XYZ file of C-alpha atoms in Angstrom:
659
model
C 0.000 0.000 0.000
C 1.347 3.438 -0.868
C 2.143 5.800 1.953
C -0.518 8.207 0.664
C -3.188 5.494 0.824
C -2.153 4.597 4.364
C -2.359 8.273 5.302
C -5.879 8.569 3.961
C -6.994 5.424 5.768
C -5.454 6.544 9.042
C -7.045 9.992 8.743
C -10.526 8.560 8.134
C -10.481 6.754 11.467
C -10.060 9.991 13.450
C -13.094 11.851 14.839
C -11.342 15.190 14.681
C -10.506 16.799 11.368
C -7.514 18.973 10.499
C -8.547 22.496 9.541
C -6.787 24.901 7.195
C -5.860 28.293 8.553
C -8.381 31.036 7.746
C -7.348 32.765 4.540
C -4.558 30.260 3.916
C -3.766 28.564 0.635
C -4.103 24.909 -0.177
C -1.816 22.339 1.408
C 0.751 20.869 -1.016
C 0.203 17.198 -1.855
C 3.072 15.345 -0.190
C 3.759 11.707 0.493
C 4.943 12.370 4.071
C 1.870 12.073 6.278
C 3.690 13.525 9.280
C 4.934 16.457 7.232
C 1.441 17.036 5.862
C 0.003 17.156 9.356
C 2.826 19.463 10.378
C 1.654 21.925 7.744
C -2.026 21.467 8.546
C -1.557 21.842 12.270
C 1.215 24.400 12.255
C 3.650 22.069 14.031
C 7.158 23.442 14.561
C 10.137 21.623 13.111
C 10.686 19.912 16.466
C 7.867 18.616 18.651
C 7.804 17.661 22.313
C 10.504 15.672 24.034
C 9.779 11.950 24.110
C 10.817 11.240 27.677
C 8.903 11.998 30.879
C 10.675 15.332 31.414
C 8.801 17.877 29.329
C 10.389 20.898 30.991
C 11.728 22.068 27.605
C 8.379 21.723 25.875
C 7.727 24.165 23.076
C 4.017 24.273 22.161
C 3.138 24.110 18.473
C 2.638 27.555 16.991
C -1.057 28.277 16.567
C -1.917 24.663 15.741
C -5.453 24.279 14.432
C -7.789 21.330 14.584
C -11.485 20.741 15.040
C -11.988 20.277 18.790
C -15.686 19.434 18.591
C -15.270 15.662 18.476
C -11.871 15.307 20.123
C -11.805 12.871 23.055
C -13.078 14.315 26.327
C -12.295 11.494 28.745
C -13.583 11.379 32.287
C -11.397 13.203 34.801
C -9.838 11.055 37.512
C -8.647 12.575 40.777
C -6.526 10.510 43.148
C -6.100 11.639 46.745
C -6.516 10.691 50.368
C -8.248 11.598 53.605
C -11.780 12.743 54.306
C -12.870 16.120 55.604
C -11.555 19.668 55.756
C -8.007 18.651 56.680
C -7.661 20.990 59.676
C -6.885 20.139 63.303
C -7.221 16.628 64.675
C -7.533 13.563 62.490
C -9.875 11.058 64.117
C -8.255 8.072 62.417
C -4.835 9.540 63.160
C -5.771 9.812 66.842
C -6.837 6.177 66.790
C -3.493 5.051 65.361
C -1.537 7.156 67.854
C -3.549 5.677 70.717
C -2.852 2.184 69.378
C 0.850 3.048 69.600
C 0.440 3.983 73.282
C 0.250 7.771 73.109
C -1.941 9.526 75.668
C -4.878 11.676 74.667
C -2.997 14.784 75.775
C 0.003 13.913 73.595
C -2.335 13.352 70.660
C -4.080 16.677 71.154
C -0.793 18.560 71.610
C 0.349 17.240 68.226
C -2.741 18.270 66.288
C -3.263 21.588 68.132
C 0.299 22.883 68.666
C 0.842 25.564 71.298
C -2.406 24.939 73.166
C -2.928 24.558 76.912
C -5.387 22.579 79.032
C -8.102 24.254 81.050
C -11.416 23.408 82.700
C -14.867 24.829 81.931
C -18.446 24.103 82.869
C -20.017 25.452 79.697
C -23.543 26.826 79.138
C -26.495 25.424 81.061
C -28.827 24.382 79.643
C -27.007 23.316 76.495
C -29.339 23.180 73.505
C -29.003 20.905 70.470
C -31.037 21.654 67.352
C -32.731 18.565 65.919
C -32.548 18.690 62.142
C -35.331 17.594 59.847
C -33.611 14.902 57.779
C -36.469 14.374 55.310
C -37.447 17.888 54.262
C -39.736 18.819 51.428
C -38.533 20.596 48.328
C -34.825 21.078 47.758
C -33.579 18.253 49.969
C -31.522 20.611 52.152
C -31.334 19.734 55.833
C -33.500 22.148 57.852
C -34.736 22.758 61.365
C -38.373 22.930 60.293
C -40.910 20.097 60.588
C -44.425 20.337 59.171
C -45.317 18.163 62.177
C -43.434 16.307 64.878
C -44.246 12.847 66.236
C -43.285 12.046 69.830
C -43.391 8.512 71.229
C -42.986 7.782 74.946
C -40.754 4.746 74.837
C -40.250 4.454 78.591
C -42.159 6.334 81.313
C -44.700 9.148 80.950
C -44.111 12.812 80.187
C -45.962 16.053 80.813
C -46.418 18.658 78.115
C -46.115 22.253 79.252
C -46.767 25.633 77.698
C -43.966 28.062 78.558
C -43.982 31.806 77.904
C -41.072 34.102 77.122
C -40.322 34.604 80.847
C -40.088 30.870 81.415
C -43.426 30.562 83.246
C -44.899 27.172 82.403
C -48.280 25.506 82.849
C -49.371 21.953 82.175
C -51.195 21.229 78.941
C -51.497 17.435 78.835
C -49.883 14.202 80.025
C -48.710 11.507 77.661
C -48.545 7.962 78.968
C -45.865 5.369 78.226
C -46.251 3.687 74.843
C -48.334 6.461 73.269
C -47.391 8.370 70.108
C -48.584 11.950 69.841
C -48.383 14.349 66.963
C -47.454 18.037 67.268
C -48.985 20.298 64.614
C -49.053 24.041 64.067
C -52.325 25.493 62.886
C -53.735 29.035 62.915
C -51.166 30.306 65.394
C -51.733 27.399 67.746
C -49.811 24.205 68.384
C -52.093 21.229 68.769
C -51.299 17.892 70.360
C -53.055 14.945 68.784
C -52.898 11.206 69.230
C -51.940 9.155 66.199
C -55.663 8.373 65.889
C -56.311 12.074 65.298
C -58.090 13.069 68.516
C -56.910 16.334 70.045
C -55.524 16.006 73.553
C -54.517 19.591 74.115
C -53.480 22.807 72.449
C -51.569 25.973 73.218
C -51.537 29.349 71.532
C -48.130 30.755 70.664
C -47.001 34.306 71.012
C -43.574 35.794 70.327
C -40.933 33.919 72.295
C -43.346 31.266 73.507
C -42.555 27.559 73.343
C -43.994 24.170 74.036
C -41.751 21.630 75.668
C -41.704 18.146 77.089
C -40.860 17.815 80.764
C -39.639 14.340 81.693
C -41.805 13.414 84.695
C -39.803 10.288 85.522
C -36.007 10.136 85.664
C -36.073 6.915 83.674
C -38.430 8.200 80.959
C -37.248 7.885 77.356
C -38.790 9.906 74.506
C -38.430 8.817 70.890
C -38.813 10.863 67.706
C -39.834 8.382 64.951
C -39.027 10.918 62.198
C -35.334 10.932 63.089
C -33.070 8.236 61.629
C -31.673 5.863 64.228
C -28.609 3.651 64.519
C -27.885 1.093 61.775
C -30.872 2.183 59.732
C -33.369 1.841 62.578
C -36.385 4.127 62.576
C -36.526 6.716 65.331
C -34.054 8.315 67.680
C -34.387 8.272 71.473
C -33.611 10.917 74.103
C -33.475 10.446 77.841
C -31.668 13.353 79.433
C -32.967 16.929 79.341
C -36.147 18.356 77.888
C -37.528 18.267 74.380
C -38.630 21.738 73.252
C -40.924 22.532 70.328
C -41.222 26.072 68.964
C -42.943 27.695 65.998
C -40.585 28.088 63.060
C -39.577 31.723 62.439
C -39.000 30.880 58.766
C -41.825 28.586 57.671
C -45.456 29.347 58.377
C -47.298 26.322 59.699
C -44.138 24.485 60.732
C -42.318 23.853 63.997
C -38.737 23.237 65.051
C -37.361 21.130 67.898
C -34.398 21.282 70.264
C -33.218 19.150 73.150
C -32.208 21.199 76.221
C -29.539 19.327 78.197
C -28.389 20.203 81.730
C -24.672 20.565 80.867
C -21.916 19.904 78.355
C -20.993 16.456 79.657
C -24.594 15.306 79.289
C -24.442 16.478 75.679
C -21.182 14.597 75.156
C -22.753 11.324 76.311
C -24.768 11.354 73.090
C -21.956 12.424 70.743
C -21.429 9.951 67.881
C -18.217 10.968 66.149
C -16.072 7.817 66.545
C -16.692 4.111 67.263
C -16.691 3.309 70.956
C -14.515 0.256 70.267
C -11.488 2.487 69.663
C -8.686 2.726 72.281
C -9.500 4.689 75.430
C -7.070 7.527 74.650
C -8.539 7.996 71.180
C -11.968 8.318 72.813
C -10.625 10.809 75.356
C -8.977 12.888 72.629
C -12.318 12.995 70.820
C -14.175 13.954 73.993
C -11.817 16.859 74.764
C -11.885 18.110 71.164
C -15.673 17.760 71.080
C -16.109 19.503 74.439
C -13.835 22.374 73.388
C -15.658 22.783 70.110
C -19.063 22.742 71.840
C -18.026 25.142 74.618
C -16.790 27.618 72.006
C -20.165 27.742 70.258
C -22.426 30.650 71.175
C -26.148 30.144 70.900
C -27.552 30.610 67.393
C -30.858 32.409 66.930
C -31.419 30.510 63.703
C -32.085 27.260 65.521
C -32.419 28.474 69.132
C -29.519 26.121 69.864
C -25.764 25.980 70.435
C -25.108 23.147 67.972
C -27.139 20.946 65.651
C -27.226 17.170 65.758
C -25.705 16.841 62.270
C -22.183 16.786 60.801
C -22.279 20.528 60.118
C -21.338 20.857 63.802
C -21.055 17.513 65.643
C -23.090 14.329 65.205
C -25.383 13.819 68.198
C -27.520 10.672 68.487
C -28.850 11.143 72.014
C -29.631 8.186 74.244
C -29.319 5.665 71.406
C -25.598 6.277 71.335
C -25.182 6.180 75.088
C -26.939 2.822 75.474
C -25.313 1.212 72.421
C -22.806 -1.652 72.841
C -19.575 -0.374 74.432
C -21.367 2.829 75.399
C -19.884 2.511 78.881
C -16.389 3.016 77.401
C -17.525 6.312 75.937
C -19.181 7.451 79.169
C -15.934 6.643 81.013
C -14.003 8.843 78.552
C -16.439 11.692 79.198
C -16.337 11.268 82.981
C -12.546 10.921 83.318
C -11.936 14.108 81.292
C -14.854 16.052 82.778
C -14.538 19.783 82.062
C -11.207 19.426 80.205
C -10.821 21.766 77.211
C -8.061 23.306 75.091
C -7.119 26.995 75.127
C -4.651 29.288 73.361
C -3.557 32.471 75.128
C -6.274 31.828 77.686
C -9.126 31.574 75.148
C -11.027 28.517 74.017
C -9.788 27.319 70.660
C -11.874 26.375 67.644
C -11.121 22.674 67.964
C -11.834 21.660 64.386
C -11.335 18.020 63.528
C -12.207 15.668 60.688
C -12.081 12.032 59.720
C -8.515 11.900 58.396
C -5.683 13.677 56.622
C -3.484 12.661 53.720
C 0.061 12.647 55.141
C -0.302 16.124 56.726
C -2.985 18.428 58.052
C -3.626 21.801 56.388
C -3.163 25.347 57.630
C -6.630 26.645 58.522
C -6.470 29.388 55.875
C -5.692 26.829 53.142
C -8.752 24.668 53.832
C -11.878 24.727 51.683
C -13.958 25.040 54.870
C -12.215 27.971 56.599
C -10.371 31.184 55.821
C -9.035 32.565 59.118
C -5.375 32.081 60.019
C -5.305 30.498 63.478
C -1.939 29.944 65.225
C -2.921 26.570 66.717
C -4.312 25.184 63.447
C -1.038 24.799 61.570
C -0.094 22.034 59.168
C 1.509 19.129 61.025
C 2.881 15.798 59.895
C 0.333 12.990 60.084
C 1.647 9.575 59.020
C -0.866 7.965 61.377
C -3.969 8.756 59.314
C -2.768 6.460 56.558
C -1.151 3.789 58.714
C -2.389 0.233 59.033
C -3.143 0.866 62.713
C -5.652 3.555 61.737
C -7.791 1.147 59.705
C -8.799 4.168 57.633
C -11.028 3.226 54.669
C -10.448 6.666 53.144
C -6.670 6.871 53.326
C -6.632 6.548 49.517
C -9.448 7.276 47.102
C -10.075 7.716 43.391
C -12.895 9.983 42.231
C -14.338 10.606 38.774
C -15.703 13.867 37.396
C -16.912 15.090 34.037
C -14.329 16.503 31.601
C -16.664 19.400 30.858
C -17.372 20.093 34.546
C -13.681 20.419 35.360
C -13.027 22.539 32.277
C -15.876 24.935 32.985
C -14.758 25.316 36.590
C -11.025 25.901 36.188
C -10.376 26.532 32.474
C -13.527 27.856 30.769
C -11.537 29.101 27.765
C -10.377 25.579 26.859
C -12.723 23.358 24.867
C -10.607 20.247 25.419
C -8.119 19.503 28.185
C -5.107 17.360 27.313
C -3.140 17.617 30.540
C -3.618 18.787 34.125
C -0.432 19.436 36.091
C -0.143 20.355 39.757
C 2.526 23.064 39.811
C 2.311 24.265 43.420
C 1.071 22.748 46.677
C 0.097 24.003 50.113
C 2.165 23.034 53.129
C -0.411 20.325 53.759
C -0.036 18.949 50.236
C -3.179 20.189 48.505
C -2.835 21.482 44.928
C -2.453 25.248 45.184
C -1.951 25.944 41.466
C -2.819 23.968 38.332
C -1.442 24.263 34.820
C -4.003 23.124 32.259
C -3.081 22.433 28.652
C -5.508 21.898 25.804
C -7.236 23.502 22.843
C -9.682 26.367 22.685
C -12.849 26.551 20.587
C -10.846 27.771 17.595
C -8.530 24.765 17.713
C -5.630 26.809 19.067
C -3.328 25.064 21.505
C -3.498 26.959 24.815
C -2.331 26.819 28.404
C -3.832 28.403 31.514
C -2.916 28.545 35.195
C -5.590 28.256 37.863
C -5.119 29.332 41.505
C -8.637 29.284 42.879
C -11.325 31.928 42.968
C -12.625 34.593 45.338
C -11.451 34.141 48.899
C -10.246 30.615 48.124
C -6.789 31.082 46.612
C -6.037 27.370 46.724
C -7.113 25.547 43.552
C -7.982 22.344 45.416
C -10.277 24.143 47.849
C -12.470 25.200 44.927
C -12.412 21.666 43.518
C -13.576 20.315 46.877
C -16.330 22.898 47.247
C -17.668 23.043 43.688
C -16.590 20.143 41.469
C -19.408 17.662 40.989
C -18.381 14.088 41.754
C -21.534 11.985 41.273
C -20.319 8.995 43.294
C -18.647 11.021 46.046
C -20.162 11.712 49.482
C -22.712 14.466 48.961
C -21.626 14.626 45.326
C -18.244 16.119 46.264
C -14.637 14.994 46.756
C -13.801 13.419 50.097
C -11.059 15.975 50.666
C -8.996 18.613 48.873
C -5.768 16.664 49.406
C -5.300 15.487 45.828
C -2.181 13.690 44.598
C -2.818 13.551 40.852
C -5.397 14.710 38.305
C -5.696 13.042 34.937
C -7.977 11.194 32.562
C -9.600 7.781 32.424
C -9.777 4.969 31.767
C -6.172 4.367 32.803
C -5.213 5.212 36.373
C -1.428 4.764 36.320
C -0.263 7.931 34.540
C -2.549 10.664 35.887
C -1.171 14.035 34.811
C 1.670 12.422 32.832
C 3.148 13.921 29.669
C 1.975 10.961 27.555
C -1.385 10.438 29.231
C -3.701 12.078 26.704
C -1.964 10.236 23.866
C -2.784 6.941 25.593
C -6.394 8.096 25.961
C -6.595 8.872 22.229
C -5.251 5.425 21.350
C -7.785 3.844 23.676
C -10.671 5.863 22.256
C -9.647 4.835 18.737
C -9.379 1.147 19.637
C -5.628 1.108 19.029
C -4.857 -0.097 22.559
C -6.759 -1.613 25.457
C -3.910 -1.096 27.895
C -2.253 -3.786 29.951
C -5.515 -4.001 31.926
C -8.773 -2.009 31.981
C -7.203 0.552 34.350
C -3.484 0.239 33.597
C -1.651 1.484 30.519
C 1.876 0.945 31.950
C 3.480 4.033 30.321
C 6.949 3.096 31.591
C 6.724 -0.445 30.212
C 8.896 -1.570 27.299
C 7.394 -2.086 23.851
C 8.025 -5.445 22.214
C 8.257 -5.836 18.459
C 4.896 -7.606 18.324
C 3.295 -4.813 20.344
C 4.761 -2.308 17.886
C 3.158 -4.267 15.058
C -0.221 -4.166 16.821
C 0.032 -0.435 17.539
C 0.927 0.420 13.955
C -1.478 -2.027 12.350
C -4.471 -0.689 14.271
C -3.384 2.930 13.841
C -3.242 2.450 10.055
C -6.413 0.314 10.010
C -4.591 -2.622 8.423
C -6.283 -5.987 8.013
C -4.481 -8.995 9.570
C -2.821 -11.345 7.078
C -2.713 -15.113 7.471
C 0.568 -15.579 5.626
C 3.865 -13.799 5.917
C 7.628 -14.084 5.506
C 8.607 -14.853 9.094
C 9.198 -18.317 10.508
C 9.249 -17.504 14.239
C 5.625 -16.448 14.831
C 4.095 -19.810 15.802
C 3.938 -18.866 19.504
C 1.752 -15.846 18.746
C -2.025 -15.758 18.867
C -3.570 -15.598 15.366
C -4.549 -11.929 15.622
C -1.078 -10.843 16.721
C 0.563 -12.992 14.061
C -1.789 -11.460 11.487
C -0.720 -7.912 12.397
C 2.975 -8.774 12.071
C 2.267 -10.213 8.630
C 0.232 -7.109 7.724
C 3.014 -4.623 8.483
C 5.474 -6.879 6.645
C 3.250 -6.869 3.544
C 3.075 -3.050 3.746
C 6.859 -2.867 3.854
C 6.856 -1.389 7.365
C 8.870 -4.258 8.849
C 11.690 -6.040 7.008
C 12.642 -8.463 9.771
C 16.259 -9.262 10.595
C 18.616 -9.142 7.623
C 19.674 -12.500 6.245
C 17.050 -14.424 8.301
C 13.356 -15.213 8.273
C 13.066 -13.976 11.877
C 10.906 -11.189 13.254
C 11.807 -11.843 16.924
C 8.381 -10.739 18.201
C 9.225 -10.693 21.889
C 12.382 -8.595 21.673
C 12.021 -5.085 23.051
C 12.284 -2.410 20.411
C 14.877 0.353 20.624
C 14.304 4.004 19.878
C 16.451 3.651 16.758
C 14.373 0.742 15.439
C 11.208 2.621 16.271
C 12.303 5.506 14.056
C 12.521 3.177 11.056
C 9.130 1.631 11.819
C 7.505 5.077 12.040
C 9.212 6.440 8.934
C 8.028 3.501 6.826
C 4.540 3.461 8.372
C 3.827 7.151 7.783
C 5.816 7.563 4.551
C 8.335 9.934 6.072
C 11.375 10.666 3.912
C 14.737 9.871 5.429
C 17.196 12.734 5.903
C 20.972 12.906 5.797
C 21.261 15.531 8.510
C 19.546 16.156 11.791
C 19.821 17.711 15.274
C 21.233 14.722 17.182
C 24.903 14.139 17.982
C 24.592 10.574 19.252
C 23.314 8.678 16.198
C 26.470 8.544 14.074
C 27.041 5.034 12.771
C 23.498 3.886 13.478
C 21.809 1.964 10.682
C 18.690 3.950 11.532
C 20.303 7.407 11.536
C 18.551 8.656 8.390
C 15.144 7.501 9.653
C 15.810 9.243 12.976
C 16.660 12.463 11.160
C 13.519 12.048 9.073
C 11.074 11.730 11.961
C 12.818 14.648 13.685
C 12.404 16.816 10.582
C 8.751 15.751 10.359
C 8.158 16.910 13.936
C 7.554 13.510 15.547
C 10.473 13.696 17.973
C 12.657 16.157 19.773
C 14.891 13.503 21.251
C 15.578 12.455 24.805
C 17.695 15.487 25.745
C 19.431 18.436 24.119
C 21.088 17.224 20.843
C 20.596 13.581 21.912
C 18.204 10.931 20.644
C 19.358 7.980 22.831
C 19.032 5.475 19.970
C 19.961 2.440 22.071
C 17.373 3.061 24.780
C 14.290 0.886 24.802
C 11.025 2.517 23.765
C 8.469 3.015 26.522
C 4.757 2.592 25.998
C 4.041 6.195 26.889
C 6.542 7.429 24.300
C 5.055 5.080 21.743
C 1.583 6.517 22.350
C 2.781 10.075 21.818
C 4.704 9.200 18.636
C 1.667 7.488 17.146
C -0.772 10.250 18.025
C 1.544 12.886 16.581
C 1.849 10.773 13.467
C -1.935 10.634 13.250
C -2.162 14.396 13.360
C -2.984 15.559 16.885
C -0.432 18.239 17.826
C 0.491 17.092 21.315
């Protein structure tokens, strides 16, 4: 087959089409496919370096191509940890406790420069009970269109209390009954589940209706709240349940639990498993107590904290009476009143599930902006240790190509590489360099450093990038190691990555496995035959000139025969051998590529290390055609073995995409 015919066949398989420059003349008819694409795309006389170091990369000058149908592979983000990355790591605390560190040593590590103190905290301490099944948007709210209250153990008395705290009895609810609280025409009505009204109270400004536990052993359950392990209902024993009219939603009510003190609140905290070591539990108690004591009462919920993860997870009596609950109560009791301070003031004791190698400075986190002296980045090998048992120490997330582009590089129609060029002290990507093509087919590069008050690129990714399978549709953390493209996961952000994606999209390679391309792997001669045969859309041939192909599968043998028939491979001189399993050198590769794409050989070239090579003229030819820039300045490294990543880039350049 003539080189021109092979060129036409190869071009037809591509979804993108070369475009002539506006106002330009026709492209001369040439046999060299690579040279033709160099003219069409505006490639310079030397393209990118072939090795992994692309620090001397010179982008093609104003290369043009139709970006509409170019591959837009899914974006893969690899990272570790879960949460905002600031302060204490819960899994890190567990691992440190397993190693024998005390809770005070653990806390001193995660909150450097802090001191211990003792506080009593507000009394009563109010916890806002969130509506977890709201109408409309699905956002968690404080408002309930009604509230069901079941007396699980003991009886309770309902009271109407005015703004001055004067209360009068309204009705008594016996053990085992379920009543319904509704708001109607400015009144709150108490009804049995059968619908009969048992009592009502009229609300004025500042008024409330609350449950007073008449028996010390009484337990009240709210069936609308989710319980442990998927159980329906959540139970409360200590304190008083309070129901108020919602200030935001007409006809709705909101509920709080008023607890006598901070330690009573902590009994129901559900932030870590109670099976963890005692000092990990104590560290959590002290951090949780400090965080809670530092919270002033919010008028939005008439509470100090909510029962959800936006503050601290509170499950009430269910948590306290769960298996191993006594270990948690012991941790609360033995650290009673203990908190952390800095310069005599309570600290904001932020904590999260885990970090990825280090914690973050508070001002670098997606969740915060203030610079706090005790929330500095510290080393955290424990979060990812085996002792931590952390299921989130490593994760891989997938996002849409378009979503990432619109968020961080809206001027690029197609992204071909995402590089992390700067990191925070804690390891999060601070700046990204994004390479690709704009809507006009021009090769372009942009740098992204975040937006608004978030001057860390990763903080914006964590807050705004949609990750359909992530928790809440977002990344687990901002601590990202690599960003790249699927389906392969082993070269994220690499210089040859997009070339491998193109070959996959075109059916030229399936990789070494569904998720592994192995860019650093050697290329055997039979693999080279498969790459070239598929790239040129050749049909396998049953017969051929080589006598050493019997060990190959029929399809692989057919591709070797096909490139031999096309004159791309001549075998070893003086033999009938192809030697399919030998690794191919960069010098041999040059001859393969020159024959495959009809590239004219050249007597002279830019490389000083190819003198005496039988492939020197082919090497000069592919350099002149723009397929290679060599392995280093004035060097081609002809004896080095070809790597799969390099092979991908050579092929894609040969097929016309100006990478």
